[in-house]
């Protein structure tokens, strides 16, 4: 019930914000901020007070929705979803704060879109009926496209269309896979079902599972994004308004990773395991290619966008190494990248507000006039290239350590991406904040200090005391995976079982030593 | 023929009777307002009767016609579209001094033609309905004589439509030569007849004739010109009534003829479907004129819909019908919505200069000036594009379900590619609505009644999109 209230509450407050802006200027942003804070606190409060054990999926609500196809409205959460939902709420508040002054036209409709998009994202993270999941998947997409297309920069229409077509075509593939699996369920058990838990019980022949897995994989790989379906991302990120970029990089990319964990790997473990080498190669290519391309950019936001491709490569590599430590690393990287890329995009927005350019060649020497901004920029750039003590380091380190057991050679190449990230991180910082001073810029305002300060604080906390997350990301999917793979009729048992063994050792020791 | 049997065919009879009465009405007094109201009354009466008949048992009305719940449901769709068309036509014709009462008679004739088509169970009644529909349309498409395109449009439609019906007639003759029966369900010797060349050629010609009306590739060339040249309400009538009736009768005939037993025909339909999806969407890409764009998009939509014709076994016929009915309903709702907005905008434009065609750019910034109209356009376009929240998505979901069950992977691939192409022009329309520039469209004035109509469409679009079960109650 709680999440239903949150999803519809956010949507309603979106409508209220839209309406209120017409009555009284600047009321929409307050409504948006207040509703995010209230619903965020409400969510955290109800999770903390609940007695349920969220290491496994806990069903919250399940009611029939479309009886023609036996589709249900079913929501469930576990630790993974809770982590990502909290991240979503934090970034949603950041989004409102960064758009506080940037958005001047059609504010009411803007905040409506922002709230609608967030409520769609929340739906994605907790839907366990695949049709409902697809529904939310699209619901988050439409307002996002509107945000890019209406409030974006000069080339916004092209970027928005590209973004929409990429995601839409790939999600149609997923839709076909969803329908096929549902009818396979009907074929095997006699009744049509889109319910996630029902699908977990299915025994799908490996050949068919491979195709179905590919349908899901492509949709999520586009969202992640992974080479070769990444090309929407630099355009969309560059053209979107600051809040749009923050939302895209911070949360939307994570829905791809979430989908990979929840659906690709959990529903089709064998098929994904067979596919893992391909996915790992794609991941390492993304890591290196993203780093290389980031290095070559002269546009602040484009650089950060390519760095996202590189960072999400680590997530994919970690997920497909079927290893417990790597899985931990993937979850932490997701959160860390969400925070650090959001921070960098906010910084880009702040710089853009001051000099009305994203071109790095027109920047330089800001450190002199804006030392606080410079300090934060350095810290966030350091987070992006994985300085120990900040969250990204933990995530990437764990990912690489875990993945090394599965793909030693690939991981050696992937580790090179860390050097690449140091290079582009420094390029970013040097070009904008160091060198001869060209223009004087204002230092951070109080509102901007809150944004950057809170993000840095979170990065530091996770970086210095990762148990705060590890405590929660322990368990759930990997344990479910183990119960799944132990069933005797599945092939490739031995490999998976060794992984599970590793996982359990890690679980016993890792929690204490890390 | 008993009274009960006659009752099942009553809606169509009401329309026929209404036509005669409206002729008398014209002889008595020529008034645009009166005839429009009378037409609407007839349509509403037929509609109500049809709703009552919805759960009717399949009944044979003579050898020619067979009324079942499918034909009743389709006729309801036809009546609803015709009602909206009448309303829009009134707005459209009001601006002229001449009294156009024969327009409404032609409109009712189109409805009668489609009523016969959806209930036909015999090639003779099929041809009867087909011709009734086509000939009335010839009168309607060139109706505004002063318009620049009227002669071109009328002739194009007349000649091509006549060719199509003669080709179809030849096809029916060939089929008859093999089966010796003009009824759709020629149960006795169809199986053996399937293998003969004449039967295949006959079916080929027959399908071509219908494909012309459905504007499927490669019989689509007339569509954009006629859509553009005809008065907008007539275009709407063509996009809804004619398409629904033709598709229903095609499906009925094909399923009764057991056509899927013949490999060649299935391949032919597959080819037409794939071509329509890809070609229709690609040609729509570069269109600026809204009506032309919608013409090409309708080509693609009929291509998607053809997928339901491709079944592999007898058992999936019921589901195929369900999918087709749902998809057609979604398509009609979206068409009605978008054409309503086009008519309202056109009527508003016309006050200024004599004749102006609506391009995508004339909707620039509509969202900021006319929020309700723009919302309706967005909803309609999203429905065409098959994005969730709308009926179009559920329609697409039906079609994909049908295709996955029948393992039509090539068609699914074509559908995905086609939808991908389609998105770029659908999104262009939506983005234009949000443009913020100086030459933003001015405020469109429309009456309270029309406002209610627009609100009704928005409500229906959202309701049926979120809760398709409501429609599911009616389609069996």
XYZ file of N, CA, C and O in Angstrom, chain A residues 117-203:
348
model
N 7.800 11.630 -13.890
C 8.923 10.771 -14.241
C 9.427 10.016 -13.019
O 9.681 8.806 -13.077
N 9.553 10.722 -11.901
C 10.030 10.053 -10.677
C 9.045 8.969 -10.250
O 9.443 7.874 -9.853
N 7.742 9.261 -10.361
C 6.804 8.230 -9.919
C 6.894 7.014 -10.840
O 6.760 5.877 -10.382
N 7.173 7.243 -12.136
C 7.389 6.107 -13.031
C 8.611 5.309 -12.628
O 8.586 4.073 -12.602
N 9.686 6.020 -12.276
C 10.921 5.323 -11.893
C 10.688 4.490 -10.641
O 11.136 3.346 -10.542
N 9.965 5.077 -9.685
C 9.673 4.316 -8.466
C 8.887 3.053 -8.815
O 9.158 1.967 -8.296
N 7.945 3.199 -9.753
C 7.195 2.032 -10.196
C 8.093 0.974 -10.793
O 7.940 -0.221 -10.522
N 9.046 1.399 -11.608
C 9.954 0.441 -12.240
C 10.691 -0.364 -11.190
O 10.855 -1.578 -11.311
N 11.137 0.323 -10.127
C 11.952 -0.367 -9.136
C 11.151 -1.330 -8.264
O 11.737 -2.084 -7.511
N 9.839 -1.276 -8.311
C 9.132 -2.188 -7.412
C 8.052 -3.027 -8.107
O 7.409 -3.829 -7.449
N 7.874 -2.876 -9.427
C 6.847 -3.676 -10.088
C 7.318 -5.120 -10.218
O 8.454 -5.379 -10.603
N 6.452 -6.048 -9.891
C 6.816 -7.449 -10.075
C 5.854 -8.157 -11.026
O 5.936 -9.368 -11.200
N 4.961 -7.397 -11.624
C 4.196 -7.950 -12.736
C 4.862 -7.377 -13.971
O 5.060 -6.174 -14.074
N 5.245 -8.255 -14.903
C 6.093 -7.783 -15.986
C 5.389 -6.774 -16.878
O 6.005 -5.876 -17.414
N 4.085 -6.920 -17.006
C 3.337 -5.945 -17.799
C 3.363 -4.592 -17.087
O 3.592 -3.551 -17.710
N 3.172 -4.637 -15.794
C 3.208 -3.407 -15.007
C 4.590 -2.777 -15.080
O 4.730 -1.560 -15.209
N 5.598 -3.635 -15.029
C 6.969 -3.144 -15.152
C 7.137 -2.406 -16.469
O 7.651 -1.293 -16.511
N 6.660 -3.011 -17.540
C 6.777 -2.380 -18.855
C 6.010 -1.063 -18.883
O 6.467 -0.071 -19.445
N 4.867 -1.078 -18.260
C 4.028 0.120 -18.193
C 4.792 1.273 -17.538
O 4.904 2.364 -18.093
N 5.372 0.984 -16.373
C 6.126 2.030 -15.677
C 7.363 2.425 -16.470
O 7.771 3.578 -16.475
N 7.948 1.433 -17.105
C 9.148 1.668 -17.918
C 8.861 2.754 -18.949
O 9.687 3.623 -19.223
N 7.667 2.721 -19.512
C 7.298 3.720 -20.505
C 6.844 5.005 -19.842
O 7.075 6.091 -20.362
N 6.174 4.870 -18.687
C 5.661 6.066 -18.023
C 6.814 6.967 -17.607
O 6.719 8.188 -17.670
N 7.928 6.370 -17.204
C 9.041 7.237 -16.801
C 9.675 7.875 -18.033
O 10.269 8.935 -17.960
N 9.498 7.220 -19.180
C 10.164 7.676 -20.401
C 9.512 8.924 -20.977
O 10.187 9.857 -21.405
N 8.167 8.941 -20.993
C 7.461 10.032 -21.662
C 7.775 11.399 -21.048
O 8.178 12.313 -21.764
N 7.612 11.562 -19.707
C 7.925 12.878 -19.158
C 9.394 13.246 -19.321
O 9.721 14.399 -19.527
N 10.243 12.211 -19.256
C 11.683 12.461 -19.441
C 11.933 13.046 -20.828
O 12.677 14.020 -20.981
N 11.303 12.446 -21.829
C 11.453 12.956 -23.195
C 10.951 14.391 -23.268
O 11.570 15.246 -23.899
N 9.831 14.650 -22.598
C 9.285 16.009 -22.614
C 10.256 16.979 -21.980
O 10.458 18.091 -22.482
N 10.895 16.555 -20.878
C 11.840 17.456 -20.206
C 12.981 17.805 -21.149
O 13.382 18.965 -21.265
N 13.480 16.782 -21.870
C 14.574 17.069 -22.802
C 14.070 17.973 -23.922
O 14.710 18.947 -24.305
N 12.883 17.630 -24.458
C 12.435 18.290 -25.681
C 11.970 19.720 -25.437
O 12.005 20.535 -26.353
N 11.503 20.034 -24.255
C 10.960 21.377 -24.039
C 11.964 22.303 -23.374
O 12.099 23.448 -23.759
N 12.683 21.783 -22.389
C 13.549 22.687 -21.633
C 15.024 22.449 -21.936
O 15.878 22.942 -21.227
N 15.306 21.685 -22.975
C 16.695 21.338 -23.268
C 17.447 22.457 -23.952
O 16.944 23.565 -24.112
N 18.659 22.127 -24.388
C 19.501 23.118 -25.054
C 19.195 23.154 -26.543
O 18.211 22.576 -26.998
N 20.140 23.702 -27.328
C 19.842 24.079 -28.709
C 19.370 22.911 -29.588
O 18.477 23.075 -30.411
N 19.941 21.742 -29.407
C 19.621 20.648 -30.331
C 18.654 19.654 -29.693
O 18.746 18.450 -29.905
N 17.712 20.163 -28.909
C 16.964 19.287 -28.017
C 16.026 18.328 -28.736
O 15.872 17.190 -28.318
N 15.415 18.756 -29.839
C 14.444 17.871 -30.478
C 15.110 16.627 -31.027
O 14.610 15.516 -30.862
N 16.244 16.824 -31.673
C 16.965 15.678 -32.198
C 17.330 14.719 -31.067
O 17.104 13.514 -31.151
N 17.869 15.286 -29.988
C 18.301 14.436 -28.872
C 17.123 13.684 -28.277
O 17.219 12.490 -27.979
N 15.988 14.380 -28.142
C 14.834 13.734 -27.518
C 14.298 12.609 -28.401
O 13.963 11.526 -27.913
N 14.239 12.868 -29.708
C 13.724 11.821 -30.603
C 14.646 10.617 -30.589
O 14.214 9.467 -30.510
N 15.938 10.886 -30.610
C 16.906 9.791 -30.615
C 16.772 8.962 -29.342
O 16.716 7.734 -29.376
N 16.702 9.673 -28.229
C 16.550 9.009 -26.931
C 15.299 8.145 -26.928
O 15.326 6.966 -26.560
N 14.210 8.715 -27.406
C 12.944 7.997 -27.338
C 12.945 6.788 -28.267
O 12.480 5.713 -27.907
N 13.461 6.968 -29.471
C 13.424 5.856 -30.424
C 14.311 4.711 -29.949
O 13.910 3.548 -29.993
N 15.490 5.045 -29.463
C 16.375 3.985 -28.972
C 15.687 3.170 -27.889
O 15.630 1.943 -27.947
N 15.152 3.873 -26.894
C 14.571 3.144 -25.771
C 13.295 2.435 -26.187
O 13.038 1.321 -25.765
N 12.518 3.077 -27.058
C 11.232 2.503 -27.416
C 11.402 1.236 -28.248
O 10.773 0.222 -27.987
N 12.283 1.287 -29.250
C 12.461 0.102 -30.093
C 13.011 -1.044 -29.260
O 12.539 -2.178 -29.347
N 13.995 -0.727 -28.397
C 14.553 -1.815 -27.604
C 13.514 -2.340 -26.620
O 13.455 -3.545 -26.357
N 12.655 -1.458 -26.113
C 11.688 -1.970 -25.149
C 10.586 -2.762 -25.852
O 9.974 -3.620 -25.237
N 10.380 -2.499 -27.152
C 9.446 -3.365 -27.873
C 9.984 -4.783 -27.945
O 9.229 -5.752 -27.845
N 11.301 -4.902 -28.107
C 11.901 -6.245 -28.076
C 11.619 -6.909 -26.737
O 11.279 -8.088 -26.662
N 11.757 -6.099 -25.686
C 11.481 -6.651 -24.363
C 10.014 -7.046 -24.249
O 9.695 -8.090 -23.673
N 9.150 -6.227 -24.833
C 7.722 -6.543 -24.764
C 7.447 -7.886 -25.437
O 6.686 -8.712 -24.925
N 8.090 -8.103 -26.591
C 7.902 -9.383 -27.269
C 8.386 -10.515 -26.373
O 7.725 -11.556 -26.235
N 9.528 -10.297 -25.732
C 10.049 -11.333 -24.835
C 9.083 -11.568 -23.677
O 8.847 -12.719 -23.284
N 8.526 -10.483 -23.152
C 7.584 -10.620 -22.033
C 6.370 -11.443 -22.474
O 5.959 -12.395 -21.796
N 5.827 -11.080 -23.633
C 4.633 -11.788 -24.101
C 4.949 -13.255 -24.366
O 4.189 -14.150 -23.985
N 6.094 -13.486 -24.981
C 6.446 -14.879 -25.276
C 6.568 -15.691 -23.994
O 6.079 -16.808 -23.909
N 7.224 -15.109 -22.995
C 7.369 -15.845 -21.738
C 6.003 -16.090 -21.098
O 5.749 -17.182 -20.580
N 5.140 -15.077 -21.166
C 3.814 -15.249 -20.571
C 3.060 -16.382 -21.268
O 2.415 -17.207 -20.612
N 3.161 -16.442 -22.584
C 2.468 -17.523 -23.285
C 3.153 -18.857 -23.078
O 2.506 -19.907 -23.112
N 4.462 -18.794 -22.833
C 5.135 -20.043 -22.490
C 4.613 -20.546 -21.150
O 4.404 -21.743 -20.962
N 4.391 -19.609 -20.249
C 3.813 -19.966 -18.955
C 2.439 -20.607 -19.159
O 2.115 -21.617 -18.545
N 1.654 -20.008 -20.057
C 0.329 -20.568 -20.339
C 0.455 -21.962 -20.939
O -0.321 -22.861 -20.631
N 1.456 -22.109 -21.775
C 1.678 -23.398 -22.423
C 2.056 -24.459 -21.398
O 1.624 -25.597 -21.473
N 2.843 -24.050 -20.394
C 3.354 -25.033 -19.457
C 2.375 -25.300 -18.303
O 2.219 -26.436 -17.885
N 1.749 -24.235 -17.818
C 0.898 -24.424 -16.640
C -0.589 -24.283 -16.957
O -1.414 -24.579 -16.115
N -0.916 -23.788 -18.141
C -2.320 -23.690 -18.481
C -2.927 -22.333 -18.250
O -4.048 -22.080 -18.667
N -2.217 -21.439 -17.552
C -2.799 -20.107 -17.362
C -1.762 -19.046 -17.682
O -0.576 -19.220 -17.419
N -2.280 -17.976 -18.246
C -1.413 -16.869 -18.609
C -0.978 -16.160 -17.333
O -1.781 -15.956 -16.433
N 0.313 -15.806 -17.241
C 0.736 -15.077 -16.057
C 1.872 -14.137 -16.400
O 2.778 -14.487 -17.148
N 1.796 -12.949 -15.837
C 2.875 -11.981 -15.999
C 3.574 -11.758 -14.667
O 4.343 -10.835 -14.515
N 3.281 -12.611 -13.708
C 3.768 -12.393 -12.352
C 5.185 -12.927 -12.212
O 5.469 -14.064 -12.591
N 6.036 -12.077 -11.655
C 7.463 -12.385 -11.583
C 7.742 -13.694 -10.849
O 8.504 -14.529 -11.317
N 7.094 -13.857 -9.708
C 7.374 -15.058 -8.911
C 6.936 -16.334 -9.630
O 7.526 -17.387 -9.455
N 5.885 -16.209 -10.437
C 5.466 -17.370 -11.224
C 6.522 -17.713 -12.263
O 6.797 -18.880 -12.526
N 7.071 -16.668 -12.835
C 8.062 -16.891 -13.886
C 9.329 -17.533 -13.342
O 10.007 -18.269 -14.039
N 9.650 -17.233 -12.073
C 10.852 -17.818 -11.485
C 10.739 -19.332 -11.434
O 11.730 -20.045 -11.472
N 9.503 -19.818 -11.382
C 9.315 -21.275 -11.275
C 9.358 -21.954 -12.631
O 9.365 -23.171 -12.713
N 9.334 -21.161 -13.679
C 9.301 -21.765 -15.016
C 10.589 -22.504 -15.320
O 11.664 -22.109 -14.884
N 10.449 -23.548 -16.079
C 11.632 -24.255 -16.541
C 11.684 -24.079 -18.048
O 11.068 -24.827 -18.796
